GROMACS .gro file of C-alpha atoms in nm:
model
  336
    1MET     CA    1   1.561   0.602   0.825
    2THR     CA    2   1.565   0.970   0.922
    3ASN     CA    3   1.425   1.093   1.251
    4LYS     CA    4   1.158   1.293   1.072
    5LEU     CA    5   0.983   0.979   0.953
    6PRO     CA    6   0.748   0.778   1.176
    7PRO     CA    7   0.823   0.409   1.232
    8ARG     CA    8   0.661   0.160   0.996
    9ARG     CA    9   0.427   0.028   1.263
   10LEU     CA   10   0.136   0.055   1.019
   11SER     CA   11   0.141   0.065   0.641
   12VAL     CA   12  -0.101   0.033   0.351
   13ALA     CA   13   0.005  -0.238   0.107
   14PRO     CA   14   0.096  -0.168  -0.256
   15MET     CA   15  -0.208  -0.276  -0.459
   16LEU     CA   16  -0.204  -0.276  -0.838
   17ASP     CA   17  -0.456  -0.032  -0.990
   18TRP     CA   18  -0.568   0.073  -0.642
   19THR     CA   19  -0.300   0.259  -0.445
   20ASP     CA   20  -0.247   0.538  -0.695
   21ARG     CA   21  -0.188   0.900  -0.592
   22HIS     CA   22  -0.561   0.972  -0.567
   23TYR     CA   23  -0.616   0.687  -0.323
   24ARG     CA   24  -0.306   0.789  -0.129
   25TYR     CA   25  -0.433   1.147  -0.093
   26MET     CA   26  -0.753   1.015   0.061
   27ALA     CA   27  -0.568   0.776   0.293
   28ARG     CA   28  -0.342   1.055   0.414
   29GLN     CA   29  -0.642   1.264   0.518
   30ILE     CA   30  -0.752   0.973   0.740
   31THR     CA   31  -0.416   0.886   0.900
   32ARG     CA   32  -0.116   1.114   0.947
   33HIS     CA   33   0.150   0.857   1.037
   34THR     CA   34   0.074   0.536   0.845
   35TRP     CA   35   0.317   0.457   0.564
   36LEU     CA   36   0.161   0.454   0.218
   37TYR     CA   37   0.289   0.243  -0.072
   38SER     CA   38   0.243   0.302  -0.442
   39GLU     CA   39   0.111   0.033  -0.669
   40MET     CA   40   0.394  -0.171  -0.823
   41ILE     CA   41   0.560   0.017  -1.109
   42ASN     CA   42   0.788  -0.158  -1.359
   43ALA     CA   43   1.135  -0.008  -1.331
   44GLY     CA   44   1.169  -0.002  -1.709
   45ALA     CA   45   0.852   0.206  -1.744
   46ILE     CA   46   1.012   0.473  -1.524
   47VAL     CA   47   1.352   0.460  -1.691
   48PHE     CA   48   1.223   0.469  -2.048
   49GLY     CA   49   0.878   0.625  -2.006
   50ASP     CA   50   0.701   0.934  -1.880
   51LYS     CA   51   0.827   0.982  -1.524
   52ASP     CA   52   0.547   1.221  -1.429
   53ARG     CA   53   0.290   0.960  -1.524
   54PHE     CA   54   0.435   0.703  -1.287
   55LEU     CA   55   0.592   0.912  -1.012
   56LEU     CA   56   0.374   1.218  -0.957
   57ARG     CA   57   0.255   1.233  -0.600
   58ASN     CA   58   0.075   1.479  -0.375
   59GLU     CA   59   0.294   1.682  -0.140
   60CYS     CA   60   0.094   1.561   0.161
   61GLU     CA   61   0.154   1.188   0.101
   62ASN     CA   62   0.474   1.136   0.300
   63PRO     CA   63   0.573   0.903   0.447
   64VAL     CA   64   0.532   0.729   0.112
   65ALA     CA   65   0.720   0.447  -0.060
   66LEU     CA   66   0.747   0.357  -0.427
   67GLN     CA   67   0.729  -0.013  -0.502
   68LEU     CA   68   0.929  -0.127  -0.803
   69GLY     CA   69   0.904  -0.441  -1.012
   70GLY     CA   70   1.206  -0.557  -1.205
   71SER     CA   71   1.516  -0.774  -1.208
   72GLU     CA   72   1.773  -0.559  -1.390
   73PRO     CA   73   1.997  -0.395  -1.128
   74ALA     CA   74   2.090  -0.102  -1.351
   75ASP     CA   75   1.728  -0.018  -1.436
   76LEU     CA   76   1.620  -0.057  -1.074
   77ALA     CA   77   1.897   0.178  -0.964
   78LYS     CA   78   1.788   0.444  -1.213
   79ALA     CA   79   1.422   0.405  -1.114
   80ALA     CA   80   1.514   0.427  -0.745
   81LYS     CA   81   1.706   0.748  -0.808
   82ALA     CA   82   1.405   0.894  -0.988
   83ALA     CA   83   1.183   0.798  -0.693
   84GLU     CA   84   1.417   0.980  -0.457
   85GLN     CA   85   1.414   1.288  -0.680
   86TYR     CA   86   1.033   1.287  -0.681
   87GLY     CA   87   1.026   1.293  -0.302
   88TYR     CA   88   0.953   0.932  -0.203
   89ASP     CA   89   1.087   0.824   0.137
   90GLU     CA   90   1.156   0.461   0.049
   91VAL     CA   91   1.186   0.237  -0.252
   92ASN     CA   92   1.063  -0.121  -0.219
   93LEU     CA   93   1.152  -0.417  -0.441
   94ASN     CA   94   0.865  -0.655  -0.518
   95CYS     CA   95   0.963  -1.019  -0.467
   96GLY     CA   96   0.611  -1.145  -0.403
   97CYS     CA   97   0.378  -1.077  -0.695
   98PRO     CA   98   0.272  -1.406  -0.862
   99SER     CA   99   0.091  -1.271  -1.173
  100PRO     CA  100   0.166  -1.431  -1.513
  101ARG     CA  101   0.267  -1.090  -1.652
  102VAL     CA  102   0.528  -1.055  -1.380
  103GLN     CA  103   0.648  -1.412  -1.426
  104LYS     CA  104   0.701  -1.344  -1.796
  105GLY     CA  105   0.933  -1.062  -1.699
  106ALA     CA  106   1.110  -1.291  -1.450
  107PHE     CA  107   1.052  -1.071  -1.148
  108GLY     CA  108   0.806  -1.054  -0.858
  109ALA     CA  109   0.779  -1.384  -0.671
  110CYS     CA  110   1.010  -1.553  -0.924
  111LEU     CA  111   1.295  -1.363  -0.764
  112MET     CA  112   1.269  -1.575  -0.449
  113HIS     CA  113   1.441  -1.844  -0.657
  114GLU     CA  114   1.722  -1.596  -0.741
  115VAL     CA  115   1.841  -1.462  -0.408
  116ASP     CA  116   2.184  -1.358  -0.539
  117LEU     CA  117   2.018  -1.154  -0.814
  118VAL     CA  118   1.792  -0.995  -0.554
  119ALA     CA  119   2.103  -0.901  -0.355
  120ASP     CA  120   2.256  -0.743  -0.667
  121CYS     CA  121   1.934  -0.549  -0.728
  122LEU     CA  122   1.912  -0.421  -0.370
  123ASN     CA  123   2.278  -0.321  -0.364
  124ALA     CA  124   2.250  -0.136  -0.695
  125MET     CA  125   1.944   0.052  -0.567
  126GLN     CA  126   2.106   0.136  -0.234
  127ASP     CA  127   2.420   0.263  -0.404
  128ALA     CA  128   2.205   0.503  -0.608
  129VAL     CA  129   1.999   0.662  -0.327
  130GLN     CA  130   2.009   0.793   0.028
  131ILE     CA  131   1.654   0.679   0.111
  132ASP     CA  132   1.574   0.334   0.249
  133VAL     CA  133   1.566   0.037   0.013
  134THR     CA  134   1.337  -0.242   0.133
  135VAL     CA  135   1.201  -0.571   0.003
  136LYS     CA  136   0.855  -0.731   0.006
  137HIS     CA  137   0.838  -1.106  -0.037
  138ARG     CA  138   0.644  -1.423   0.039
  139ILE     CA  139   0.732  -1.704   0.279
  140GLY     CA  140   0.794  -1.939  -0.014
  141VAL     CA  141   0.718  -2.023  -0.375
  142ASP     CA  142   0.492  -2.298  -0.506
  143ARG     CA  143   0.509  -2.606  -0.283
  144GLN     CA  144   0.796  -2.487  -0.063
  145THR     CA  145   0.634  -2.531   0.275
  146GLU     CA  146   0.934  -2.548   0.504
  147TYR     CA  147   1.040  -2.248   0.712
  148GLN     CA  148   1.398  -2.293   0.592
  149SER     CA  149   1.311  -2.146   0.251
  150VAL     CA  150   1.223  -1.803   0.387
  151VAL     CA  151   1.492  -1.795   0.655
  152ASP     CA  152   1.757  -1.872   0.392
  153PHE     CA  153   1.620  -1.597   0.165
  154VAL     CA  154   1.620  -1.332   0.439
  155GLY     CA  155   1.947  -1.451   0.589
  156THR     CA  156   2.128  -1.433   0.256
  157LEU     CA  157   1.999  -1.082   0.186
  158ALA     CA  158   2.085  -0.966   0.538
  159ALA     CA  159   2.441  -1.092   0.489
  160LYS     CA  160   2.494  -0.957   0.136
  161THR     CA  161   2.309  -0.623   0.146
  162ALA     CA  162   2.242  -0.325   0.370
  163CYS     CA  163   1.868  -0.394   0.355
  164LYS     CA  164   1.719  -0.381   0.704
  165THR     CA  165   1.344  -0.387   0.632
  166TYR     CA  166   1.162  -0.702   0.518
  167ILE     CA  167   0.788  -0.694   0.450
  168VAL     CA  168   0.671  -1.054   0.459
  169HIS     CA  169   0.341  -1.169   0.306
  170ALA     CA  170   0.276  -1.474   0.523
  171ARG     CA  171   0.162  -1.698   0.236
  172ASN     CA  172   0.336  -1.890  -0.037
  173ALA     CA  173   0.311  -1.763  -0.393
  174TRP     CA  174   0.194  -2.038  -0.627
  175LEU     CA  175   0.327  -1.953  -0.971
  176ASP     CA  176   0.141  -2.236  -1.137
  177GLY     CA  177  -0.222  -2.330  -1.091
  178LEU     CA  178  -0.358  -2.028  -0.907
  179SER     CA  179  -0.468  -1.686  -1.031
  180PRO     CA  180  -0.330  -1.370  -0.863
  181LYS     CA  181  -0.665  -1.336  -0.683
  182GLU     CA  182  -0.650  -1.696  -0.558
  183ASN     CA  183  -0.290  -1.634  -0.446
  184ARG     CA  184  -0.424  -1.379  -0.200
  185ASP     CA  185  -0.659  -1.632  -0.037
  186VAL     CA  186  -0.581  -1.997  -0.110
  187PRO     CA  187  -0.227  -2.060   0.019
  188PRO     CA  188  -0.248  -2.093   0.398
  189LEU     CA  189  -0.131  -1.811   0.621
  190LYS     CA  190   0.167  -1.896   0.839
  191TYR     CA  191   0.212  -1.601   1.070
  192ASP     CA  192   0.438  -1.807   1.294
  193TYR     CA  193   0.701  -1.812   1.016
  194VAL     CA  194   0.715  -1.432   1.023
  195TYR     CA  195   0.732  -1.426   1.402
  196ARG     CA  196   1.024  -1.669   1.388
  197LEU     CA  197   1.205  -1.445   1.142
  198LYS     CA  198   1.190  -1.161   1.393
  199GLN     CA  199   1.323  -1.390   1.664
  200GLU     CA  200   1.612  -1.507   1.446
  201PHE     CA  201   1.694  -1.161   1.309
  202PRO     CA  202   1.622  -0.922   1.597
  203ASP     CA  203   1.822  -0.642   1.433
  204LEU     CA  204   1.607  -0.645   1.118
  205GLU     CA  205   1.276  -0.463   1.082
  206ILE     CA  206   1.019  -0.734   1.011
  207ILE     CA  207   0.674  -0.630   0.890
  208ILE     CA  208   0.390  -0.878   0.855
  209ASN     CA  209   0.131  -0.877   0.576
  210GLY     CA  210  -0.156  -1.099   0.468
  211GLY     CA  211  -0.517  -1.151   0.576
  212ILE     CA  212  -0.515  -0.878   0.842
  213ASN     CA  213  -0.839  -0.679   0.864
  214THR     CA  214  -0.914  -0.565   1.221
  215ASN     CA  215  -0.743  -0.339   1.473
  216GLU     CA  216  -0.745  -0.625   1.722
  217GLN     CA  217  -0.547  -0.841   1.480
  218ILE     CA  218  -0.302  -0.557   1.421
  219ALA     CA  219  -0.242  -0.514   1.794
  220ALA     CA  220  -0.188  -0.889   1.836
  221HIS     CA  221   0.072  -0.901   1.556
  222LEU     CA  222   0.259  -0.602   1.697
  223GLU     CA  223   0.336  -0.817   2.001
  224HIS     CA  224   0.563  -1.023   1.775
  225VAL     CA  225   0.689  -0.806   1.487
  226ASP     CA  226   0.789  -0.445   1.419
  227GLY     CA  227   0.505  -0.349   1.190
  228VAL     CA  228   0.184  -0.454   1.017
  229MET     CA  229   0.092  -0.394   0.655
  230VAL     CA  230  -0.278  -0.404   0.569
  231GLY     CA  231  -0.408  -0.436   0.215
  232ARG     CA  232  -0.760  -0.488   0.091
  233GLU     CA  233  -0.936  -0.383   0.413
  234CYS     CA  234  -0.778  -0.037   0.378
  235TYR     CA  235  -0.927  -0.011   0.032
  236HIS     CA  236  -1.276  -0.148   0.087
  237ASN     CA  237  -1.314   0.006   0.434
  238PRO     CA  238  -1.073   0.304   0.443
  239MET     CA  239  -1.209   0.438   0.772
  240ILE     CA  240  -1.046   0.141   0.949
  241MET     CA  241  -0.744   0.375   0.943
  242ARG     CA  242  -0.929   0.652   1.127
  243HIS     CA  243  -0.804   0.555   1.473
  244TRP     CA  244  -0.462   0.418   1.379
  245ASP     CA  245  -0.280   0.737   1.476
  246SER     CA  246  -0.416   0.724   1.830
  247LEU     CA  247  -0.410   0.346   1.872
  248PHE     CA  248  -0.066   0.274   1.728
  249TYR     CA  249   0.122   0.606   1.719
  250GLY     CA  250   0.003   0.773   2.039
  251ASP     CA  251  -0.135   1.078   1.856
  252THR     CA  252  -0.384   1.255   2.083
  253ARG     CA  253  -0.543   1.472   1.813
  254GLU     CA  254  -0.904   1.409   1.719
  255PRO     CA  255  -0.952   1.183   1.415
  256VAL     CA  256  -1.091   1.335   1.098
  257THR     CA  257  -1.470   1.365   1.080
  258TYR     CA  258  -1.665   1.242   0.779
  259GLU     CA  259  -1.776   1.598   0.709
  260VAL     CA  260  -1.421   1.738   0.702
  261LEU     CA  261  -1.294   1.442   0.497
  262VAL     CA  262  -1.565   1.481   0.234
  263ALA     CA  263  -1.491   1.855   0.212
  264LYS     CA  264  -1.122   1.780   0.150
  265LEU     CA  265  -1.201   1.518  -0.115
  266HIS     CA  266  -1.438   1.759  -0.290
  267ALA     CA  267  -1.173   2.032  -0.298
  268TYR     CA  268  -0.903   1.787  -0.409
  269SER     CA  269  -1.118   1.651  -0.693
  270ALA     CA  270  -1.196   2.001  -0.818
  271GLU     CA  271  -0.827   2.092  -0.808
  272GLN     CA  272  -0.717   1.777  -0.993
  273ILE     CA  273  -0.979   1.819  -1.265
  274SER     CA  274  -0.892   2.185  -1.320
  275ALA     CA  275  -0.519   2.105  -1.341
  276GLY     CA  276  -0.581   1.986  -1.695
  277ARG     CA  277  -0.378   1.664  -1.693
  278GLY     CA  278  -0.670   1.460  -1.819
  279THR     CA  279  -0.792   1.364  -1.472
  280ILE     CA  280  -1.168   1.314  -1.452
  281LEU     CA  281  -1.395   1.265  -1.152
  282ARG     CA  282  -1.421   0.888  -1.199
  283HIS     CA  283  -1.042   0.850  -1.153
  284MET     CA  284  -1.080   0.973  -0.796
  285VAL     CA  285  -1.423   0.872  -0.670
  286ARG     CA  286  -1.367   0.505  -0.757
  287HIS     CA  287  -1.144   0.503  -0.450
  288TYR     CA  288  -1.409   0.660  -0.228
  289LEU     CA  289  -1.678   0.393  -0.263
  290GLY     CA  290  -1.597   0.219   0.067
  291LEU     CA  291  -1.570   0.535   0.276
  292MET     CA  292  -1.919   0.512   0.423
  293HIS     CA  293  -1.890   0.143   0.511
  294GLY     CA  294  -2.118   0.066   0.805
  295LEU     CA  295  -2.321   0.387   0.784
  296LYS     CA  296  -2.681   0.427   0.679
  297GLY     CA  297  -2.693   0.542   0.320
  298ALA     CA  298  -2.364   0.371   0.227
  299ARG     CA  299  -2.534   0.192  -0.061
  300THR     CA  300  -2.669   0.523  -0.197
  301TRP     CA  301  -2.319   0.674  -0.170
  302ARG     CA  302  -2.171   0.385  -0.367
  303ARG     CA  303  -2.446   0.392  -0.626
  304MET     CA  304  -2.418   0.765  -0.691
  305LEU     CA  305  -2.038   0.764  -0.715
  306SER     CA  306  -2.037   0.473  -0.959
  307ASP     CA  307  -2.329   0.585  -1.178
  308ALA     CA  308  -2.195   0.645  -1.531
  309ALA     CA  309  -2.459   0.907  -1.612
  310LEU     CA  310  -2.391   1.103  -1.293
  311LEU     CA  311  -2.014   1.079  -1.346
  312LYS     CA  312  -2.020   1.186  -1.711
  313PRO     CA  313  -2.016   1.564  -1.645
  314SER     CA  314  -1.711   1.513  -1.418
  315ASP     CA  315  -1.852   1.763  -1.169
  316PRO     CA  316  -1.709   1.732  -0.814
  317LYS     CA  317  -2.046   1.850  -0.680
  318LEU     CA  318  -2.152   1.485  -0.710
  319ILE     CA  319  -1.942   1.413  -0.400
  320LYS     CA  320  -2.135   1.675  -0.202
  321ASP     CA  321  -2.467   1.545  -0.332
  322ALA     CA  322  -2.382   1.185  -0.234
  323TRP     CA  323  -2.265   1.302   0.108
  324ALA     CA  324  -2.592   1.490   0.163
  325GLU     CA  325  -2.776   1.158   0.124
  326VAL     CA  326  -2.553   0.987   0.382
  327ALA     CA  327  -2.555   1.281   0.621
  328GLY     CA  328  -2.932   1.299   0.611
  329ALA     CA  329  -2.967   0.928   0.679
  330ASN     CA  330  -2.734   0.953   0.982
  331ASP     CA  331  -2.833   1.297   1.114
  332PHE     CA  332  -2.485   1.432   1.035
  333GLN     CA  333  -2.421   1.797   0.957
  334THR     CA  334  -2.373   1.870   0.586
  335GLY     CA  335  -2.229   2.219   0.601
  336ILE     CA  336  -1.981   2.191   0.315
   0.00000   0.00000   0.00000
């Protein structure tokens, strides 16, 4: 990792259909230092498809990582190289997704049964790029409940690859009998397994993920591991990230105000729509619905930004109009 990049103390999890470049732009306006992760992209889609479609990012996003799905070392290497060329700071291999679509392709959480293949994939990717190659995985698959499963997985990869960063979702992935949604809630969290990994592999960067949704929980985990990755809370309540720079990175600058943030999102939306790539207002504002969480008028904000009739003209002014309702309810200034 280069000196220019902040440590991975905090990161926003890769979330399918959620952490696209429009969400990441918004997140970066809230926190300067937190690592952002793309949604999982199939390596083959990058190798054989439209690279701009999958890899375009905003210049302000860094530090930003591309998460790849796949199990073909050659394709993963080519996709990793493309990610580096597009300006990503890290490429991450998904070894944790339990969805049936991923299982059909024999990657995601299935790869935890194929540790030697994972090593081949990581080595092929690392040989192709200068940026960091990392892995995100679960603590086990199906009914594997013993700690030995995850320590063997990490230990083998640490011995056979140059990979130093392991992002560990502290639940099992059940490939049979649970939906992807249930896999995020039903298997029990075992944070102690992740803490033990850090104790056993002190030279590795161990990042914990799963069920973390308050700053107090983040601080508690950082007593035991190198970093914390937060998922759904960052999407449904993005302003949880507003104080991360000061709390966890020692940044003394004032956090962004709602007024300034809304002004930036309005300008960004107008710019994206006018760029002519087929982007419409709905593509962006769907990510903004949780921004006013906890404020008076939050329901009005959500209603206006999800109203099909109001969205149809694709006019960014809708963001200003919705903000005026919130600002008025909270006695905020609206001068944008």
